[in-house]
PDB file of C-alpha atoms in Angstrom:
ATOM      1  CA  UNK A   1       2.913  10.853  28.089  1.00  0.00           C
ATOM      2  CA  UNK A   2       6.761  11.413  30.056  1.00  0.00           C
ATOM      3  CA  UNK A   3       6.284   8.365  31.712  1.00  0.00           C
ATOM      4  CA  UNK A   4       5.165   6.635  28.712  1.00  0.00           C
ATOM      5  CA  UNK A   5       8.583   7.667  27.473  1.00  0.00           C
ATOM      6  CA  UNK A   6      10.718   7.221  30.341  1.00  0.00           C
ATOM      7  CA  UNK A   7       8.993   3.402  30.137  1.00  0.00           C
ATOM      8  CA  UNK A   8       9.796   2.993  26.916  1.00  0.00           C
ATOM      9  CA  UNK A   9      13.587   4.155  26.473  1.00  0.00           C
ATOM     10  CA  UNK A  10      15.072   1.107  25.743  1.00  0.00           C
ATOM     11  CA  UNK A  11      12.894   0.069  23.010  1.00  0.00           C
ATOM     12  CA  UNK A  12      13.183   3.344  21.527  1.00  0.00           C
ATOM     13  CA  UNK A  13      16.690   3.218  21.417  1.00  0.00           C
ATOM     14  CA  UNK A  14      16.632   0.110  20.056  1.00  0.00           C
ATOM     15  CA  UNK A  15      14.373   0.808  16.946  1.00  0.00           C
ATOM     16  CA  UNK A  16      15.781   4.709  16.378  1.00  0.00           C
ATOM     17  CA  UNK A  17      19.776   3.191  16.500  1.00  0.00           C
ATOM     18  CA  UNK A  18      19.892   1.651  12.868  1.00  0.00           C
ATOM     19  CA  UNK A  19      21.508   2.843   9.440  1.00  0.00           C
ATOM     20  CA  UNK A  20      18.117   4.222   7.821  1.00  0.00           C
ATOM     21  CA  UNK A  21      17.346   6.699  10.759  1.00  0.00           C
ATOM     22  CA  UNK A  22      20.884   7.771  10.704  1.00  0.00           C
ATOM     23  CA  UNK A  23      20.825   8.426   7.002  1.00  0.00           C
ATOM     24  CA  UNK A  24      17.536  10.484   7.249  1.00  0.00           C
ATOM     25  CA  UNK A  25      19.277  12.265   9.892  1.00  0.00           C
ATOM     26  CA  UNK A  26      22.250  13.154   7.660  1.00  0.00           C
ATOM     27  CA  UNK A  27      19.590  14.517   5.283  1.00  0.00           C
ATOM     28  CA  UNK A  28      18.421  16.672   7.680  1.00  0.00           C
ATOM     29  CA  UNK A  29      22.076  17.967   8.578  1.00  0.00           C
ATOM     30  CA  UNK A  30      22.829  18.564   5.081  1.00  0.00           C
ATOM     31  CA  UNK A  31      19.920  21.513   5.072  1.00  0.00           C
ATOM     32  CA  UNK A  32      22.157  23.223   7.970  1.00  0.00           C
ATOM     33  CA  UNK A  33      24.023  26.259   7.299  1.00  0.00           C
ATOM     34  CA  UNK A  34      27.454  25.660   6.149  1.00  0.00           C
ATOM     35  CA  UNK A  35      29.204  27.922   8.693  1.00  0.00           C
ATOM     36  CA  UNK A  36      31.679  26.611  11.063  1.00  0.00           C
ATOM     37  CA  UNK A  37      31.091  26.611  14.563  1.00  0.00           C
ATOM     38  CA  UNK A  38      27.384  26.702  14.010  1.00  0.00           C
ATOM     39  CA  UNK A  39      25.019  25.853  17.293  1.00  0.00           C
ATOM     40  CA  UNK A  40      23.257  23.227  17.323  1.00  0.00           C
ATOM     41  CA  UNK A  41      19.824  22.272  19.314  1.00  0.00           C
ATOM     42  CA  UNK A  42      18.186  19.305  18.969  1.00  0.00           C
ATOM     43  CA  UNK A  43      14.979  19.225  20.718  1.00  0.00           C
ATOM     44  CA  UNK A  44      13.443  16.174  21.830  1.00  0.00           C
ATOM     45  CA  UNK A  45      16.403  14.048  21.618  1.00  0.00           C
ATOM     46  CA  UNK A  46      15.638  11.336  22.626  1.00  0.00           C
ATOM     47  CA  UNK A  47      18.065   8.654  23.520  1.00  0.00           C
ATOM     48  CA  UNK A  48      20.501  10.920  21.377  1.00  0.00           C
ATOM     49  CA  UNK A  49      20.577   8.951  18.141  1.00  0.00           C
ATOM     50  CA  UNK A  50      20.115  11.963  15.745  1.00  0.00           C
ATOM     51  CA  UNK A  51      22.285  14.038  18.187  1.00  0.00           C
ATOM     52  CA  UNK A  52      25.306  12.117  17.555  1.00  0.00           C
ATOM     53  CA  UNK A  53      24.865  12.039  13.786  1.00  0.00           C
ATOM     54  CA  UNK A  54      24.728  16.307  13.784  1.00  0.00           C
ATOM     55  CA  UNK A  55      27.802  15.830  16.257  1.00  0.00           C
ATOM     56  CA  UNK A  56      29.794  13.685  13.752  1.00  0.00           C
ATOM     57  CA  UNK A  57      28.521  15.471  10.640  1.00  0.00           C
ATOM     58  CA  UNK A  58      29.650  18.837  11.741  1.00  0.00           C
ATOM     59  CA  UNK A  59      32.371  18.209  13.953  1.00  0.00           C
ATOM     60  CA  UNK A  60      33.607  22.144  13.961  1.00  0.00           C
ATOM     61  CA  UNK A  61      29.800  22.716  15.373  1.00  0.00           C
ATOM     62  CA  UNK A  62      28.557  23.077  19.401  1.00  0.00           C
ATOM     63  CA  UNK A  63      25.817  20.394  19.543  1.00  0.00           C
ATOM     64  CA  UNK A  64      22.903  20.638  22.577  1.00  0.00           C
ATOM     65  CA  UNK A  65      20.550  17.384  22.894  1.00  0.00           C
ATOM     66  CA  UNK A  66      17.065  18.695  24.588  1.00  0.00           C
ATOM     67  CA  UNK A  67      14.761  16.239  25.977  1.00  0.00           C
ATOM     68  CA  UNK A  68      11.682  16.205  28.822  1.00  0.00           C
ATOM     69  CA  UNK A  69      12.182  12.630  29.634  1.00  0.00           C
ATOM     70  CA  UNK A  70      14.362  11.494  32.912  1.00  0.00           C
ATOM     71  CA  UNK A  71      14.713   7.636  30.658  1.00  0.00           C
ATOM     72  CA  UNK A  72      15.453   8.780  27.286  1.00  0.00           C
ATOM     73  CA  UNK A  73      18.396  11.200  28.364  1.00  0.00           C
ATOM     74  CA  UNK A  74      19.949   8.382  31.051  1.00  0.00           C
ATOM     75  CA  UNK A  75      19.781   6.575  27.617  1.00  0.00           C
ATOM     76  CA  UNK A  76      21.738   8.983  25.857  1.00  0.00           C
ATOM     77  CA  UNK A  77      24.303   9.596  28.458  1.00  0.00           C
ATOM     78  CA  UNK A  78      24.974   5.942  27.973  1.00  0.00           C
ATOM     79  CA  UNK A  79      25.274   6.038  24.272  1.00  0.00           C
ATOM     80  CA  UNK A  80      27.579   9.323  24.373  1.00  0.00           C
ATOM     81  CA  UNK A  81      29.835   6.980  26.756  1.00  0.00           C
ATOM     82  CA  UNK A  82      29.793   3.946  24.456  1.00  0.00           C
ATOM     83  CA  UNK A  83      30.505   6.379  21.354  1.00  0.00           C
ATOM     84  CA  UNK A  84      32.993   8.115  22.848  1.00  0.00           C
ATOM     85  CA  UNK A  85      31.120  11.370  22.320  1.00  0.00           C
ATOM     86  CA  UNK A  86      30.769  12.728  25.757  1.00  0.00           C
ATOM     87  CA  UNK A  87      32.643  15.826  25.204  1.00  0.00           C
ATOM     88  CA  UNK A  88      31.095  16.297  21.930  1.00  0.00           C
ATOM     89  CA  UNK A  89      27.110  16.555  22.788  1.00  0.00           C
ATOM     90  CA  UNK A  90      25.808  18.643  25.914  1.00  0.00           C
ATOM     91  CA  UNK A  91      22.425  16.826  27.264  1.00  0.00           C
ATOM     92  CA  UNK A  92      19.675  18.962  29.264  1.00  0.00           C
ATOM     93  CA  UNK A  93      16.674  17.835  30.233  1.00  0.00           C
ATOM     94  CA  UNK A  94      14.063  20.959  30.036  1.00  0.00           C
ATOM     95  CA  UNK A  95      10.456  21.967  28.318  1.00  0.00           C
ATOM     96  CA  UNK A  96      10.603  22.778  24.785  1.00  0.00           C
ATOM     97  CA  UNK A  97       7.895  25.157  25.264  1.00  0.00           C
ATOM     98  CA  UNK A  98      10.627  27.157  27.871  1.00  0.00           C
ATOM     99  CA  UNK A  99      14.178  27.000  26.525  1.00  0.00           C
ATOM    100  CA  UNK A 100      16.519  28.110  29.555  1.00  0.00           C
ATOM    101  CA  UNK A 101      18.691  29.812  26.849  1.00  0.00           C
ATOM    102  CA  UNK A 102      18.381  33.830  25.547  1.00  0.00           C
ATOM    103  CA  UNK A 103      17.127  34.998  22.389  1.00  0.00           C
ATOM    104  CA  UNK A 104      19.403  34.222  19.690  1.00  0.00           C
ATOM    105  CA  UNK A 105      21.724  31.584  20.971  1.00  0.00           C
ATOM    106  CA  UNK A 106      21.294  29.061  18.321  1.00  0.00           C
ATOM    107  CA  UNK A 107      22.077  28.785  14.375  1.00  0.00           C
ATOM    108  CA  UNK A 108      20.278  25.495  14.031  1.00  0.00           C
ATOM    109  CA  UNK A 109      16.768  24.214  16.151  1.00  0.00           C
ATOM    110  CA  UNK A 110      16.043  20.664  15.124  1.00  0.00           C
ATOM    111  CA  UNK A 111      14.164  17.903  15.833  1.00  0.00           C
ATOM    112  CA  UNK A 112      13.533  14.555  14.420  1.00  0.00           C
ATOM    113  CA  UNK A 113      10.049  13.225  14.721  1.00  0.00           C
ATOM    114  CA  UNK A 114       8.934  15.244  17.329  1.00  0.00           C
ATOM    115  CA  UNK A 115       6.359  18.006  16.841  1.00  0.00           C
ATOM    116  CA  UNK A 116       3.597  15.189  16.290  1.00  0.00           C
ATOM    117  CA  UNK A 117       3.803  14.030  19.744  1.00  0.00           C
ATOM    118  CA  UNK A 118       3.155  17.404  21.377  1.00  0.00           C
ATOM    119  CA  UNK A 119       0.209  18.991  22.683  1.00  0.00           C
ATOM    120  CA  UNK A 120       1.149  22.581  21.522  1.00  0.00           C
ATOM    121  CA  UNK A 121       4.060  22.475  18.878  1.00  0.00           C
ATOM    122  CA  UNK A 122       3.243  26.092  17.222  1.00  0.00           C
ATOM    123  CA  UNK A 123       4.312  27.034  21.061  1.00  0.00           C
ATOM    124  CA  UNK A 124       7.280  24.954  20.893  1.00  0.00           C
ATOM    125  CA  UNK A 125       8.127  26.331  17.761  1.00  0.00           C
ATOM    126  CA  UNK A 126       7.876  29.907  18.562  1.00  0.00           C
ATOM    127  CA  UNK A 127      10.170  29.460  21.489  1.00  0.00           C
ATOM    128  CA  UNK A 128      12.461  27.685  18.586  1.00  0.00           C
ATOM    129  CA  UNK A 129      12.503  31.202  16.693  1.00  0.00           C
ATOM    130  CA  UNK A 130      12.994  33.044  19.516  1.00  0.00           C
ATOM    131  CA  UNK A 131      16.395  31.154  20.512  1.00  0.00           C
ATOM    132  CA  UNK A 132      17.315  31.333  16.757  1.00  0.00           C
ATOM    133  CA  UNK A 133      19.759  34.080  16.005  1.00  0.00           C
ATOM    134  CA  UNK A 134      18.420  36.220  12.977  1.00  0.00           C
ATOM    135  CA  UNK A 135      18.976  34.107   9.853  1.00  0.00           C
ATOM    136  CA  UNK A 136      18.985  30.757  11.935  1.00  0.00           C
ATOM    137  CA  UNK A 137      17.521  27.692  10.753  1.00  0.00           C
ATOM    138  CA  UNK A 138      14.753  25.339  11.784  1.00  0.00           C
ATOM    139  CA  UNK A 139      15.006  21.841  10.085  1.00  0.00           C
ATOM    140  CA  UNK A 140      12.129  19.409  11.263  1.00  0.00           C
ATOM    141  CA  UNK A 141      11.312  15.531  10.201  1.00  0.00           C
ATOM    142  CA  UNK A 142       7.853  14.698  11.067  1.00  0.00           C
ATOM    143  CA  UNK A 143       5.239  11.805  10.087  1.00  0.00           C
ATOM    144  CA  UNK A 144       3.458  12.306   6.781  1.00  0.00           C
ATOM    145  CA  UNK A 145       0.352  10.412   5.353  1.00  0.00           C
ATOM    146  CA  UNK A 146       1.971   7.447   4.022  1.00  0.00           C
ATOM    147  CA  UNK A 147       0.988   6.539   0.131  1.00  0.00           C
ATOM    148  CA  UNK A 148       0.633   3.345  -1.519  1.00  0.00           C
ATOM    149  CA  UNK A 149       3.868   1.260  -1.570  1.00  0.00           C
ATOM    150  CA  UNK A 150       5.046   3.108   1.791  1.00  0.00           C
ATOM    151  CA  UNK A 151       5.410  -0.709   3.466  1.00  0.00           C
ATOM    152  CA  UNK A 152       7.624  -1.663   0.521  1.00  0.00           C
ATOM    153  CA  UNK A 153       9.956   1.165   0.593  1.00  0.00           C
ATOM    154  CA  UNK A 154      10.508   0.083   4.607  1.00  0.00           C
ATOM    155  CA  UNK A 155      10.790  -3.487   3.836  1.00  0.00           C
ATOM    156  CA  UNK A 156      13.414  -2.851   1.030  1.00  0.00           C
ATOM    157  CA  UNK A 157      15.612  -0.914   3.355  1.00  0.00           C
ATOM    158  CA  UNK A 158      15.624  -3.395   6.177  1.00  0.00           C
ATOM    159  CA  UNK A 159      13.359  -5.792   8.256  1.00  0.00           C
ATOM    160  CA  UNK A 160      14.022  -3.525  10.999  1.00  0.00           C
ATOM    161  CA  UNK A 161      13.483  -0.163   9.707  1.00  0.00           C
ATOM    162  CA  UNK A 162      10.021  -2.269   8.733  1.00  0.00           C
ATOM    163  CA  UNK A 163       9.589  -2.908  12.196  1.00  0.00           C
ATOM    164  CA  UNK A 164      10.077   0.616  13.728  1.00  0.00           C
ATOM    165  CA  UNK A 165       8.107   2.333  10.712  1.00  0.00           C
ATOM    166  CA  UNK A 166       5.019   0.324  11.698  1.00  0.00           C
ATOM    167  CA  UNK A 167       5.291   1.747  15.295  1.00  0.00           C
ATOM    168  CA  UNK A 168       5.737   4.898  13.939  1.00  0.00           C
ATOM    169  CA  UNK A 169       2.653   4.769  11.681  1.00  0.00           C
ATOM    170  CA  UNK A 170       0.997   3.457  14.576  1.00  0.00           C
ATOM    171  CA  UNK A 171       1.618   6.237  17.024  1.00  0.00           C
ATOM    172  CA  UNK A 172       1.287   8.770  14.314  1.00  0.00           C
ATOM    173  CA  UNK A 173      -1.978   7.474  13.316  1.00  0.00           C
ATOM    174  CA  UNK A 174      -2.518   7.963  16.948  1.00  0.00           C
ATOM    175  CA  UNK A 175      -1.142  11.591  17.824  1.00  0.00           C
ATOM    176  CA  UNK A 176      -1.527  13.055  14.358  1.00  0.00           C
ATOM    177  CA  UNK A 177       0.138  13.096  10.790  1.00  0.00           C
ATOM    178  CA  UNK A 178       0.574  16.081   8.491  1.00  0.00           C
ATOM    179  CA  UNK A 179       0.999  17.446   5.029  1.00  0.00           C
ATOM    180  CA  UNK A 180       3.054  19.399   3.130  1.00  0.00           C
ATOM    181  CA  UNK A 181       0.601  22.036   3.586  1.00  0.00           C
ATOM    182  CA  UNK A 182      -0.266  21.325   7.296  1.00  0.00           C
ATOM    183  CA  UNK A 183       3.353  21.178   8.375  1.00  0.00           C
ATOM    184  CA  UNK A 184       3.958  24.489   6.115  1.00  0.00           C
ATOM    185  CA  UNK A 185       1.464  26.313   7.661  1.00  0.00           C
ATOM    186  CA  UNK A 186       2.187  25.582  11.016  1.00  0.00           C
ATOM    187  CA  UNK A 187       5.714  26.872  10.706  1.00  0.00           C
ATOM    188  CA  UNK A 188       4.603  30.157   9.004  1.00  0.00           C
ATOM    189  CA  UNK A 189       2.592  30.612  12.499  1.00  0.00           C
ATOM    190  CA  UNK A 190       5.040  30.876  14.557  1.00  0.00           C
ATOM    191  CA  UNK A 191       6.637  33.248  12.747  1.00  0.00           C
ATOM    192  CA  UNK A 192       8.972  31.216  10.423  1.00  0.00           C
ATOM    193  CA  UNK A 193       9.775  31.556   6.817  1.00  0.00           C
ATOM    194  CA  UNK A 194       9.250  28.438   5.382  1.00  0.00           C
ATOM    195  CA  UNK A 195      11.857  27.724   2.805  1.00  0.00           C
ATOM    196  CA  UNK A 196      10.758  23.877   1.477  1.00  0.00           C
ATOM    197  CA  UNK A 197       9.221  21.024   2.462  1.00  0.00           C
ATOM    198  CA  UNK A 198      10.148  17.890   1.067  1.00  0.00           C
ATOM    199  CA  UNK A 199       9.253  14.033   1.009  1.00  0.00           C
ATOM    200  CA  UNK A 200      10.980  12.150   2.360  1.00  0.00           C
ATOM    201  CA  UNK A 201      11.519   7.811   3.674  1.00  0.00           C
ATOM    202  CA  UNK A 202       9.512   6.791   0.788  1.00  0.00           C
ATOM    203  CA  UNK A 203       6.501   9.059   1.621  1.00  0.00           C
ATOM    204  CA  UNK A 204       6.356   8.327   5.691  1.00  0.00           C
ATOM    205  CA  UNK A 205       7.752  11.653   6.442  1.00  0.00           C
ATOM    206  CA  UNK A 206       8.192  15.408   5.690  1.00  0.00           C
ATOM    207  CA  UNK A 207      11.173  17.244   6.102  1.00  0.00           C
ATOM    208  CA  UNK A 208      10.461  20.856   6.492  1.00  0.00           C
ATOM    209  CA  UNK A 209      13.446  23.932   6.660  1.00  0.00           C
ATOM    210  CA  UNK A 210      12.350  27.184   7.733  1.00  0.00           C
ATOM    211  CA  UNK A 211      14.228  30.331   8.969  1.00  0.00           C
ATOM    212  CA  UNK A 212      14.373  33.124  11.050  1.00  0.00           C
ATOM    213  CA  UNK A 213      14.223  36.439   9.242  1.00  0.00           C
TER     214      UNK A 213
END
């Protein structure tokens, strides 16, 4: 799987570097704590499109993007240079199941369409909980089971988003999609208290927000 993401990193960067995905990341960031100086970890950051949104929306924060794919991180470093954000976002190659951080390091752990790709998402969430400070927040956006009309929604947004959403639906059909109940149960099984599960992207996705008590 890692080799696939290395090879597809340029394509993935292209399909995720668009306005609709950026708007969705801004929605995710609105669920982060409002405390100044928040420490944010974006797991499965890929080419850092989501990570850069968080850094822009929360300029007073410390933002770390983590991914296991060398190809994705190479794209991320290039993007940070293009956007003049090399000093704002820190990148790290690591396995999300064994994060190299002390307990309670972060105020936010987030991921954008990441958990559904993993063989053991619960183990990743358990380690995410470990590195969260008490009261810290997990926010993830994952693929849901799209309703009738989801394709029309995507087409209305833009042709580029329609194309990327079709690819996302194909991948999620293969790897697995969530319902609000199954996504809530997954985070609760990792010891996180779920605050909300909301439908997003016209029903294509689900955003879950949870807290470490």
